[in-house]
């Protein structure tokens, strides 16, 4: 009996060793797949804007005198817009690295949400040119104790996506509501929204809904950075599809503990 038990134990140990080896092999394969996907995506995201910039700059230098002022302006706009996209892309990569390394030092100060939204819109001016943007912030919102740089980066990423994933001419609404317990900031667009099964996954690193959609350059990093930053700031972020029409709505929620002033008209406490 003892011999049989020892045999059984040996078989079980061998099985678990094989299973562990397979797990390790699977993990290595998955890591390799992710790394290849990342490199493919990175090189695509760098190559596409660089090709536009090089093309526009070459046209300007070699054939500049053949173009009229409007055409030259268009080429200059391309160079500027694509360079800005590249800068945002590199900034996102650096942000992600800092976030992963735990290297973010917060500079908290009282932040006026309206001003932060204004600054983000200013930074995104070129990108949002072809959209209508409606800022619908109610009066009397509390000031928030936040690092304004991180908050603006979150807004910039959400606005970038809203414009990227909805048609030119459609409207992006920036709204907010505060019930005294929490403040909710929303960014809604009129795009096609996000399939239900992907709603939670879009916050994962490198996750993109339409991987085959190479039209829209992207890394799948923006939303994971948004979630990381919002959580560092003490808030939460979620996404849903709009109920009134097609489109996505991203909601950033800050609890009362982040308010530095009470919302106007709030007598509680
Ligand atoms: P990227 O835009 O670089 O691909 P993100 O992390 O910002 O990466 O977004 C992840 C994915 O979520 C996008 O690839 C896209 O499929 C989806 N997504 C993000 N924002 C929106 C939006 N406003 N409308 C529809 N889909 C969106």
PDB file of C-alpha atoms and ligand atoms in Angstrom:
ATOM      1  CA  UNK A   1       0.000   0.000   0.000  1.00  0.00           C
ATOM      2  CA  UNK A   2       2.817   2.300   0.981  1.00  0.00           C
ATOM      3  CA  UNK A   3       4.574   1.688  -2.305  1.00  0.00           C
ATOM      4  CA  UNK A   4       1.337   2.449  -4.182  1.00  0.00           C
ATOM      5  CA  UNK A   5       0.906   5.693  -2.217  1.00  0.00           C
ATOM      6  CA  UNK A   6       4.497   6.712  -2.922  1.00  0.00           C
ATOM      7  CA  UNK A   7       3.921   5.935  -6.584  1.00  0.00           C
ATOM      8  CA  UNK A   8       0.757   8.020  -6.604  1.00  0.00           C
ATOM      9  CA  UNK A   9       2.530  10.883  -4.894  1.00  0.00           C
ATOM     10  CA  UNK A  10       5.357  10.677  -7.417  1.00  0.00           C
ATOM     11  CA  UNK A  11       2.849  10.778 -10.278  1.00  0.00           C
ATOM     12  CA  UNK A  12       1.062  13.767  -8.683  1.00  0.00           C
ATOM     13  CA  UNK A  13       4.355  15.611  -8.188  1.00  0.00           C
ATOM     14  CA  UNK A  14       5.387  14.907 -11.768  1.00  0.00           C
ATOM     15  CA  UNK A  15       1.984  16.134 -12.985  1.00  0.00           C
ATOM     16  CA  UNK A  16       2.181  19.377 -11.052  1.00  0.00           C
ATOM     17  CA  UNK A  17       5.771  19.876 -12.227  1.00  0.00           C
ATOM     18  CA  UNK A  18       4.603  19.447 -15.834  1.00  0.00           C
ATOM     19  CA  UNK A  19       1.640  21.775 -15.215  1.00  0.00           C
ATOM     20  CA  UNK A  20       3.961  24.403 -13.740  1.00  0.00           C
ATOM     21  CA  UNK A  21       6.284  24.040 -16.716  1.00  0.00           C
ATOM     22  CA  UNK A  22       3.334  24.452 -19.065  1.00  0.00           C
ATOM     23  CA  UNK A  23       2.122  27.493 -17.132  1.00  0.00           C
ATOM     24  CA  UNK A  24       5.595  28.987 -17.344  1.00  0.00           C
ATOM     25  CA  UNK A  25       5.735  28.221 -21.068  1.00  0.00           C
ATOM     26  CA  UNK A  26       2.291  29.744 -21.571  1.00  0.00           C
ATOM     27  CA  UNK A  27       3.297  32.808 -19.588  1.00  0.00           C
ATOM     28  CA  UNK A  28       6.486  33.199 -21.624  1.00  0.00           C
ATOM     29  CA  UNK A  29       4.502  32.838 -24.874  1.00  0.00           C
ATOM     30  CA  UNK A  30       1.930  35.395 -23.670  1.00  0.00           C
ATOM     31  CA  UNK A  31       4.685  37.837 -22.646  1.00  0.00           C
ATOM     32  CA  UNK A  32       6.329  37.400 -26.027  1.00  0.00           C
ATOM     33  CA  UNK A  33       2.984  37.956 -27.784  1.00  0.00           C
ATOM     34  CA  UNK A  34       2.372  41.131 -25.773  1.00  0.00           C
ATOM     35  CA  UNK A  35       5.866  42.389 -26.476  1.00  0.00           C
ATOM     36  CA  UNK A  36       5.476  41.802 -30.217  1.00  0.00           C
ATOM     37  CA  UNK A  37       2.045  43.477 -30.143  1.00  0.00           C
ATOM     38  CA  UNK A  38       3.526  46.426 -28.260  1.00  0.00           C
ATOM     39  CA  UNK A  39       6.444  46.808 -30.667  1.00  0.00           C
ATOM     40  CA  UNK A  40       4.151  46.554 -33.704  1.00  0.00           C
ATOM     41  CA  UNK A  41       1.807  49.107 -32.212  1.00  0.00           C
ATOM     42  CA  UNK A  42       4.612  51.434 -31.122  1.00  0.00           C
ATOM     43  CA  UNK A  43       6.352  51.374 -34.477  1.00  0.00           C
ATOM     44  CA  UNK A  44       3.046  51.973 -36.246  1.00  0.00           C
ATOM     45  CA  UNK A  45       2.201  54.855 -33.941  1.00  0.00           C
ATOM     46  CA  UNK A  46       5.592  56.440 -34.462  1.00  0.00           C
ATOM     47  CA  UNK A  47       5.848  55.736 -38.171  1.00  0.00           C
ATOM     48  CA  UNK A  48       2.465  57.098 -39.251  1.00  0.00           C
ATOM     49  CA  UNK A  49       2.814  60.655 -37.910  1.00  0.00           C
ATOM     50  CA  UNK A  50       6.508  60.740 -38.820  1.00  0.00           C
ATOM     51  CA  UNK A  51       5.637  59.835 -42.419  1.00  0.00           C
ATOM     52  CA  UNK A  52       3.052  62.670 -42.540  1.00  0.00           C
ATOM     53  CA  UNK A  53       5.525  65.160 -41.084  1.00  0.00           C
ATOM     54  CA  UNK A  54       8.319  64.129 -43.444  1.00  0.00           C
ATOM     55  CA  UNK A  55       5.975  64.196 -46.438  1.00  0.00           C
ATOM     56  CA  UNK A  56       4.593  67.644 -45.621  1.00  0.00           C
ATOM     57  CA  UNK A  57       8.040  69.099 -44.836  1.00  0.00           C
ATOM     58  CA  UNK A  58       9.509  67.692 -48.058  1.00  0.00           C
ATOM     59  CA  UNK A  59       6.631  69.118 -50.124  1.00  0.00           C
ATOM     60  CA  UNK A  60       7.111  72.519 -48.528  1.00  0.00           C
ATOM     61  CA  UNK A  61      10.869  72.609 -49.120  1.00  0.00           C
ATOM     62  CA  UNK A  62      10.991  71.120 -52.600  1.00  0.00           C
ATOM     63  CA  UNK A  63       7.779  72.337 -54.168  1.00  0.00           C
ATOM     64  CA  UNK A  64       6.852  75.214 -51.858  1.00  0.00           C
ATOM     65  CA  UNK A  65       6.767  77.820 -54.611  1.00  0.00           C
ATOM     66  CA  UNK A  66       4.238  75.741 -56.579  1.00  0.00           C
ATOM     67  CA  UNK A  67       1.670  75.954 -53.790  1.00  0.00           C
ATOM     68  CA  UNK A  68      -0.594  78.867 -52.959  1.00  0.00           C
ATOM     69  CA  UNK A  69      -0.736  80.269 -49.436  1.00  0.00           C
ATOM     70  CA  UNK A  70      -3.716  78.114 -48.406  1.00  0.00           C
ATOM     71  CA  UNK A  71      -2.016  74.887 -49.509  1.00  0.00           C
ATOM     72  CA  UNK A  72       1.193  75.842 -47.698  1.00  0.00           C
ATOM     73  CA  UNK A  73      -0.827  76.622 -44.582  1.00  0.00           C
ATOM     74  CA  UNK A  74      -2.459  73.190 -44.811  1.00  0.00           C
ATOM     75  CA  UNK A  75       0.947  71.495 -44.945  1.00  0.00           C
ATOM     76  CA  UNK A  76       2.126  73.545 -41.960  1.00  0.00           C
ATOM     77  CA  UNK A  77      -1.022  72.565 -40.043  1.00  0.00           C
ATOM     78  CA  UNK A  78      -0.290  68.893 -40.792  1.00  0.00           C
ATOM     79  CA  UNK A  79       3.258  69.244 -39.481  1.00  0.00           C
ATOM     80  CA  UNK A  80       2.064  70.992 -36.343  1.00  0.00           C
ATOM     81  CA  UNK A  81      -0.841  68.614 -35.677  1.00  0.00           C
ATOM     82  CA  UNK A  82       1.173  65.441 -36.210  1.00  0.00           C
ATOM     83  CA  UNK A  83       4.068  66.760 -34.107  1.00  0.00           C
ATOM     84  CA  UNK A  84       1.624  67.484 -31.297  1.00  0.00           C
ATOM     85  CA  UNK A  85       0.194  63.978 -31.592  1.00  0.00           C
ATOM     86  CA  UNK A  86       3.724  62.562 -31.337  1.00  0.00           C
ATOM     87  CA  UNK A  87       4.421  64.678 -28.244  1.00  0.00           C
ATOM     88  CA  UNK A  88       1.244  63.441 -26.569  1.00  0.00           C
ATOM     89  CA  UNK A  89       2.180  59.900 -27.458  1.00  0.00           C
ATOM     90  CA  UNK A  90       5.664  60.204 -25.956  1.00  0.00           C
ATOM     91  CA  UNK A  91       4.212  61.994 -22.912  1.00  0.00           C
ATOM     92  CA  UNK A  92       1.799  59.080 -22.414  1.00  0.00           C
ATOM     93  CA  UNK A  93       4.631  56.565 -22.585  1.00  0.00           C
ATOM     94  CA  UNK A  94       6.620  58.560 -20.012  1.00  0.00           C
ATOM     95  CA  UNK A  95       3.537  58.922 -17.793  1.00  0.00           C
ATOM     96  CA  UNK A  96       2.964  55.177 -17.935  1.00  0.00           C
ATOM     97  CA  UNK A  97       6.565  54.496 -16.992  1.00  0.00           C
ATOM     98  CA  UNK A  98       6.359  56.904 -14.055  1.00  0.00           C
ATOM     99  CA  UNK A  99       3.052  55.413 -12.945  1.00  0.00           C
ATOM    100  CA  UNK A 100       4.408  51.858 -13.061  1.00  0.00           C
ATOM    101  CA  UNK A 101       7.565  52.860 -11.206  1.00  0.00           C
ATOM    102  CA  UNK A 102       5.482  54.594  -8.521  1.00  0.00           C
ATOM    103  CA  UNK A 103       7.465  57.715  -9.356  1.00  0.00           C
ATOM    104  CA  UNK A 104       4.630  60.228  -9.333  1.00  0.00           C
ATOM    105  CA  UNK A 105       5.059  62.986  -6.783  1.00  0.00           C
ATOM    106  CA  UNK A 106       1.769  64.789  -6.269  1.00  0.00           C
ATOM    107  CA  UNK A 107       1.588  68.563  -6.051  1.00  0.00           C
ATOM    108  CA  UNK A 108      -1.842  69.069  -4.579  1.00  0.00           C
ATOM    109  CA  UNK A 109      -3.432  72.496  -4.653  1.00  0.00           C
ATOM    110  CA  UNK A 110      -6.973  73.872  -4.818  1.00  0.00           C
ATOM    111  CA  UNK A 111      -8.114  73.402  -8.404  1.00  0.00           C
ATOM    112  CA  UNK A 112     -11.027  75.097 -10.128  1.00  0.00           C
ATOM    113  CA  UNK A 113     -12.560  72.517 -12.446  1.00  0.00           C
ATOM    114  CA  UNK A 114     -13.641  75.151 -14.967  1.00  0.00           C
ATOM    115  CA  UNK A 115     -10.067  76.417 -15.262  1.00  0.00           C
ATOM    116  CA  UNK A 116      -8.643  72.899 -15.645  1.00  0.00           C
ATOM    117  CA  UNK A 117     -11.186  72.145 -18.397  1.00  0.00           C
ATOM    118  CA  UNK A 118     -10.293  75.445 -20.097  1.00  0.00           C
ATOM    119  CA  UNK A 119      -6.575  74.620 -19.996  1.00  0.00           C
ATOM    120  CA  UNK A 120      -7.135  71.116 -21.406  1.00  0.00           C
ATOM    121  CA  UNK A 121      -9.313  72.507 -24.219  1.00  0.00           C
ATOM    122  CA  UNK A 122      -6.610  75.042 -25.006  1.00  0.00           C
ATOM    123  CA  UNK A 123      -4.017  72.256 -25.296  1.00  0.00           C
ATOM    124  CA  UNK A 124      -6.345  70.244 -27.545  1.00  0.00           C
ATOM    125  CA  UNK A 125      -7.368  73.173 -29.766  1.00  0.00           C
ATOM    126  CA  UNK A 126      -5.988  71.740 -33.018  1.00  0.00           C
ATOM    127  CA  UNK A 127      -7.395  68.279 -32.372  1.00  0.00           C
ATOM    128  CA  UNK A 128     -10.898  69.488 -31.514  1.00  0.00           C
ATOM    129  CA  UNK A 129     -11.156  71.917 -34.433  1.00  0.00           C
ATOM    130  CA  UNK A 130     -13.577  69.712 -36.328  1.00  0.00           C
ATOM    131  CA  UNK A 131     -15.868  69.045 -33.378  1.00  0.00           C
ATOM    132  CA  UNK A 132     -18.425  71.089 -31.481  1.00  0.00           C
ATOM    133  CA  UNK A 133     -17.465  71.238 -27.822  1.00  0.00           C
ATOM    134  CA  UNK A 134     -20.108  72.131 -25.233  1.00  0.00           C
ATOM    135  CA  UNK A 135     -18.879  72.909 -21.727  1.00  0.00           C
ATOM    136  CA  UNK A 136     -21.800  72.541 -19.339  1.00  0.00           C
ATOM    137  CA  UNK A 137     -20.386  73.036 -15.860  1.00  0.00           C
ATOM    138  CA  UNK A 138     -22.933  74.175 -13.275  1.00  0.00           C
ATOM    139  CA  UNK A 139     -22.138  77.165 -11.074  1.00  0.00           C
ATOM    140  CA  UNK A 140     -21.086  76.616  -7.486  1.00  0.00           C
ATOM    141  CA  UNK A 141     -18.904  73.519  -7.924  1.00  0.00           C
ATOM    142  CA  UNK A 142     -16.459  72.984  -5.052  1.00  0.00           C
ATOM    143  CA  UNK A 143     -12.724  73.523  -5.503  1.00  0.00           C
ATOM    144  CA  UNK A 144     -10.809  70.226  -5.573  1.00  0.00           C
ATOM    145  CA  UNK A 145      -7.570  69.364  -3.808  1.00  0.00           C
ATOM    146  CA  UNK A 146      -5.733  67.835  -6.778  1.00  0.00           C
ATOM    147  CA  UNK A 147      -2.562  67.813  -8.813  1.00  0.00           C
ATOM    148  CA  UNK A 148      -3.725  69.929 -11.738  1.00  0.00           C
ATOM    149  CA  UNK A 149      -1.104  68.474 -14.115  1.00  0.00           C
ATOM    150  CA  UNK A 150      -2.496  64.958 -13.685  1.00  0.00           C
ATOM    151  CA  UNK A 151      -6.106  66.136 -13.928  1.00  0.00           C
ATOM    152  CA  UNK A 152      -5.369  67.993 -17.170  1.00  0.00           C
ATOM    153  CA  UNK A 153      -3.647  64.934 -18.620  1.00  0.00           C
ATOM    154  CA  UNK A 154      -6.758  62.853 -17.860  1.00  0.00           C
ATOM    155  CA  UNK A 155      -8.965  65.460 -19.553  1.00  0.00           C
ATOM    156  CA  UNK A 156      -6.634  65.668 -22.563  1.00  0.00           C
ATOM    157  CA  UNK A 157      -6.663  61.868 -23.021  1.00  0.00           C
ATOM    158  CA  UNK A 158     -10.462  61.675 -22.716  1.00  0.00           C
ATOM    159  CA  UNK A 159     -10.958  64.575 -25.145  1.00  0.00           C
ATOM    160  CA  UNK A 160      -8.454  63.057 -27.571  1.00  0.00           C
ATOM    161  CA  UNK A 161     -10.431  59.792 -27.556  1.00  0.00           C
ATOM    162  CA  UNK A 162     -13.803  61.556 -27.816  1.00  0.00           C
ATOM    163  CA  UNK A 163     -12.603  63.316 -30.972  1.00  0.00           C
ATOM    164  CA  UNK A 164     -10.798  60.249 -32.348  1.00  0.00           C
ATOM    165  CA  UNK A 165     -13.743  57.887 -31.972  1.00  0.00           C
ATOM    166  CA  UNK A 166     -16.561  60.170 -33.187  1.00  0.00           C
ATOM    167  CA  UNK A 167     -17.305  61.844 -36.503  1.00  0.00           C
ATOM    168  CA  UNK A 168     -16.137  65.374 -37.345  1.00  0.00           C
ATOM    169  CA  UNK A 169     -18.943  67.846 -36.797  1.00  0.00           C
ATOM    170  CA  UNK A 170     -20.433  65.890 -33.901  1.00  0.00           C
ATOM    171  CA  UNK A 171     -20.662  67.297 -30.390  1.00  0.00           C
ATOM    172  CA  UNK A 172     -18.539  66.506 -27.336  1.00  0.00           C
ATOM    173  CA  UNK A 173     -20.126  67.533 -24.047  1.00  0.00           C
ATOM    174  CA  UNK A 174     -18.116  68.202 -20.884  1.00  0.00           C
ATOM    175  CA  UNK A 175     -20.493  68.185 -17.939  1.00  0.00           C
ATOM    176  CA  UNK A 176     -20.372  67.978 -14.169  1.00  0.00           C
ATOM    177  CA  UNK A 177     -22.712  67.403 -11.273  1.00  0.00           C
ATOM    178  CA  UNK A 178     -22.154  67.648  -7.542  1.00  0.00           C
ATOM    179  CA  UNK A 179     -24.506  66.401  -4.872  1.00  0.00           C
ATOM    180  CA  UNK A 180     -22.388  67.440  -1.897  1.00  0.00           C
ATOM    181  CA  UNK A 181     -21.070  63.893  -1.361  1.00  0.00           C
ATOM    182  CA  UNK A 182     -19.227  63.572  -4.627  1.00  0.00           C
ATOM    183  CA  UNK A 183     -18.449  65.424  -7.807  1.00  0.00           C
ATOM    184  CA  UNK A 184     -18.923  63.741 -11.167  1.00  0.00           C
ATOM    185  CA  UNK A 185     -17.234  65.018 -14.286  1.00  0.00           C
ATOM    186  CA  UNK A 186     -18.468  63.566 -17.577  1.00  0.00           C
ATOM    187  CA  UNK A 187     -17.173  63.612 -21.123  1.00  0.00           C
ATOM    188  CA  UNK A 188     -19.703  62.374 -23.670  1.00  0.00           C
ATOM    189  CA  UNK A 189     -19.350  61.946 -27.396  1.00  0.00           C
ATOM    190  CA  UNK A 190     -21.593  60.978 -30.289  1.00  0.00           C
ATOM    191  CA  UNK A 191     -19.419  58.177 -31.687  1.00  0.00           C
ATOM    192  CA  UNK A 192     -20.347  54.539 -31.969  1.00  0.00           C
ATOM    193  CA  UNK A 193     -19.738  53.827 -28.286  1.00  0.00           C
ATOM    194  CA  UNK A 194     -18.034  50.712 -26.944  1.00  0.00           C
ATOM    195  CA  UNK A 195     -19.290  47.103 -27.234  1.00  0.00           C
ATOM    196  CA  UNK A 196     -20.704  45.945 -23.870  1.00  0.00           C
ATOM    197  CA  UNK A 197     -18.108  43.189 -23.453  1.00  0.00           C
ATOM    198  CA  UNK A 198     -15.262  45.689 -23.874  1.00  0.00           C
ATOM    199  CA  UNK A 199     -16.550  48.374 -21.497  1.00  0.00           C
ATOM    200  CA  UNK A 200     -14.384  47.365 -18.553  1.00  0.00           C
ATOM    201  CA  UNK A 201     -11.448  46.125 -20.623  1.00  0.00           C
ATOM    202  CA  UNK A 202     -10.719  49.471 -22.318  1.00  0.00           C
ATOM    203  CA  UNK A 203      -8.923  50.553 -19.124  1.00  0.00           C
ATOM    204  CA  UNK A 204      -6.422  47.699 -19.461  1.00  0.00           C
ATOM    205  CA  UNK A 205      -2.954  48.498 -20.759  1.00  0.00           C
ATOM    206  CA  UNK A 206      -2.655  48.099 -24.543  1.00  0.00           C
ATOM    207  CA  UNK A 207      -6.320  47.081 -24.890  1.00  0.00           C
ATOM    208  CA  UNK A 208      -7.941  48.394 -28.056  1.00  0.00           C
ATOM    209  CA  UNK A 209     -11.440  47.485 -29.205  1.00  0.00           C
ATOM    210  CA  UNK A 210     -10.771  47.454 -32.941  1.00  0.00           C
ATOM    211  CA  UNK A 211      -7.273  46.123 -33.189  1.00  0.00           C
ATOM    212  CA  UNK A 212      -7.671  45.868 -36.957  1.00  0.00           C
ATOM    213  CA  UNK A 213      -8.617  49.530 -37.172  1.00  0.00           C
ATOM    214  CA  UNK A 214      -5.293  51.034 -38.161  1.00  0.00           C
ATOM    215  CA  UNK A 215      -7.008  54.219 -39.315  1.00  0.00           C
ATOM    216  CA  UNK A 216      -6.915  55.639 -35.839  1.00  0.00           C
ATOM    217  CA  UNK A 217      -3.434  55.646 -34.432  1.00  0.00           C
ATOM    218  CA  UNK A 218      -3.366  54.712 -30.786  1.00  0.00           C
ATOM    219  CA  UNK A 219      -1.475  52.715 -28.231  1.00  0.00           C
ATOM    220  CA  UNK A 220      -4.176  51.462 -25.917  1.00  0.00           C
ATOM    221  CA  UNK A 221      -2.347  53.316 -23.140  1.00  0.00           C
ATOM    222  CA  UNK A 222      -4.450  56.476 -22.782  1.00  0.00           C
ATOM    223  CA  UNK A 223      -7.252  55.042 -20.671  1.00  0.00           C
ATOM    224  CA  UNK A 224      -5.010  52.952 -18.431  1.00  0.00           C
ATOM    225  CA  UNK A 225      -3.092  56.147 -17.696  1.00  0.00           C
ATOM    226  CA  UNK A 226      -6.389  57.944 -17.023  1.00  0.00           C
ATOM    227  CA  UNK A 227      -7.428  55.278 -14.542  1.00  0.00           C
ATOM    228  CA  UNK A 228      -3.992  55.272 -12.890  1.00  0.00           C
ATOM    229  CA  UNK A 229      -3.932  59.059 -12.538  1.00  0.00           C
ATOM    230  CA  UNK A 230      -7.534  59.356 -11.318  1.00  0.00           C
ATOM    231  CA  UNK A 231      -6.901  56.698  -8.662  1.00  0.00           C
ATOM    232  CA  UNK A 232      -3.690  58.429  -7.542  1.00  0.00           C
ATOM    233  CA  UNK A 233      -5.835  61.549  -7.129  1.00  0.00           C
ATOM    234  CA  UNK A 234      -8.344  59.680  -4.952  1.00  0.00           C
ATOM    235  CA  UNK A 235     -11.121  59.303  -7.540  1.00  0.00           C
ATOM    236  CA  UNK A 236     -12.587  56.638  -9.794  1.00  0.00           C
ATOM    237  CA  UNK A 237     -13.278  56.481 -13.530  1.00  0.00           C
ATOM    238  CA  UNK A 238     -15.832  54.437 -15.430  1.00  0.00           C
ATOM    239  CA  UNK A 239     -17.345  54.298 -18.888  1.00  0.00           C
ATOM    240  CA  UNK A 240     -20.823  53.521 -20.177  1.00  0.00           C
ATOM    241  CA  UNK A 241     -22.643  53.899 -23.451  1.00  0.00           C
ATOM    242  CA  UNK A 242     -25.079  56.773 -23.708  1.00  0.00           C
ATOM    243  CA  UNK A 243     -28.722  55.912 -23.192  1.00  0.00           C
ATOM    244  CA  UNK A 244     -30.120  58.848 -25.180  1.00  0.00           C
ATOM    245  CA  UNK A 245     -28.192  58.135 -28.419  1.00  0.00           C
ATOM    246  CA  UNK A 246     -25.038  56.369 -29.637  1.00  0.00           C
ATOM    247  CA  UNK A 247     -21.802  57.416 -28.008  1.00  0.00           C
ATOM    248  CA  UNK A 248     -19.629  56.802 -24.973  1.00  0.00           C
ATOM    249  CA  UNK A 249     -19.686  58.681 -21.690  1.00  0.00           C
ATOM    250  CA  UNK A 250     -16.678  58.658 -19.398  1.00  0.00           C
ATOM    251  CA  UNK A 251     -17.342  59.634 -15.784  1.00  0.00           C
ATOM    252  CA  UNK A 252     -14.646  60.717 -13.340  1.00  0.00           C
ATOM    253  CA  UNK A 253     -15.852  60.779  -9.736  1.00  0.00           C
ATOM    254  CA  UNK A 254     -14.164  62.580  -6.847  1.00  0.00           C
ATOM    255  CA  UNK A 255     -15.362  61.994  -3.283  1.00  0.00           C
ATOM    256  CA  UNK A 256     -16.067  64.774  -0.790  1.00  0.00           C
ATOM    257  CA  UNK A 257     -12.690  64.169   0.876  1.00  0.00           C
ATOM    258  CA  UNK A 258     -11.079  65.794  -2.196  1.00  0.00           C
ATOM    259  CA  UNK A 259     -13.177  69.009  -1.916  1.00  0.00           C
ATOM    260  CA  UNK A 260     -11.324  71.981  -0.457  1.00  0.00           C
ATOM    261  CA  UNK A 261     -14.474  74.098  -0.326  1.00  0.00           C
ATOM    262  CA  UNK A 262     -18.056  73.008   0.137  1.00  0.00           C
ATOM    263  CA  UNK A 263     -20.245  73.138  -2.944  1.00  0.00           C
ATOM    264  CA  UNK A 264     -22.302  76.320  -2.906  1.00  0.00           C
ATOM    265  CA  UNK A 265     -25.641  75.904  -1.195  1.00  0.00           C
ATOM    266  CA  UNK A 266     -24.404  72.877   0.761  1.00  0.00           C
ATOM    267  CA  UNK A 267     -25.099  73.470   4.436  1.00  0.00           C
ATOM    268  CA  UNK A 268     -24.314  69.923   5.535  1.00  0.00           C
ATOM    269  CA  UNK A 269     -21.541  69.030   8.014  1.00  0.00           C
TER     270      UNK A 269
HETATM  271  P1  LIG B   1      -6.000  54.265 -27.829  1.00  0.00           P
HETATM  272  O1  LIG B   1      -7.019  55.319 -28.081  1.00  0.00           O
HETATM  273  O2  LIG B   1      -4.608  54.756 -27.933  1.00  0.00           O
HETATM  274  O3  LIG B   1      -6.258  53.020 -28.618  1.00  0.00           O
HETATM  275  P2  LIG B   1      -7.016  54.150 -25.093  1.00  0.00           P
HETATM  276  O4  LIG B   1      -6.476  53.439 -23.898  1.00  0.00           O
HETATM  277  O5  LIG B   1      -7.159  55.623 -24.979  1.00  0.00           O
HETATM  278  O6  LIG B   1      -6.097  53.764 -26.308  1.00  0.00           O
HETATM  279  O7  LIG B   1      -8.422  53.527 -25.454  1.00  0.00           O
HETATM  280  C1  LIG B   1      -8.551  52.100 -25.524  1.00  0.00           C
HETATM  281  C2  LIG B   1      -9.649  51.720 -26.516  1.00  0.00           C
HETATM  282  O8  LIG B   1     -10.922  52.110 -26.024  1.00  0.00           O
HETATM  283  C3  LIG B   1      -9.525  52.415 -27.870  1.00  0.00           C
HETATM  284  O9  LIG B   1      -8.663  51.722 -28.740  1.00  0.00           O
HETATM  285  C4  LIG B   1     -10.960  52.387 -28.378  1.00  0.00           C
HETATM  286  O10 LIG B   1     -11.233  51.116 -28.961  1.00  0.00           O
HETATM  287  C5  LIG B   1     -11.775  52.491 -27.086  1.00  0.00           C
HETATM  288  N1  LIG B   1     -12.262  53.875 -26.837  1.00  0.00           N
HETATM  289  C6  LIG B   1     -11.664  54.789 -26.042  1.00  0.00           C
HETATM  290  N2  LIG B   1     -12.381  55.939 -26.005  1.00  0.00           N
HETATM  291  C7  LIG B   1     -13.458  55.731 -26.783  1.00  0.00           C
HETATM  292  C8  LIG B   1     -14.603  56.532 -27.163  1.00  0.00           C
HETATM  293  N3  LIG B   1     -14.756  57.785 -26.707  1.00  0.00           N
HETATM  294  N4  LIG B   1     -15.522  55.976 -27.989  1.00  0.00           N
HETATM  295  C9  LIG B   1     -15.378  54.708 -28.452  1.00  0.00           C
HETATM  296  N5  LIG B   1     -14.328  53.899 -28.132  1.00  0.00           N
HETATM  297  C10 LIG B   1     -13.387  54.401 -27.326  1.00  0.00           C
END
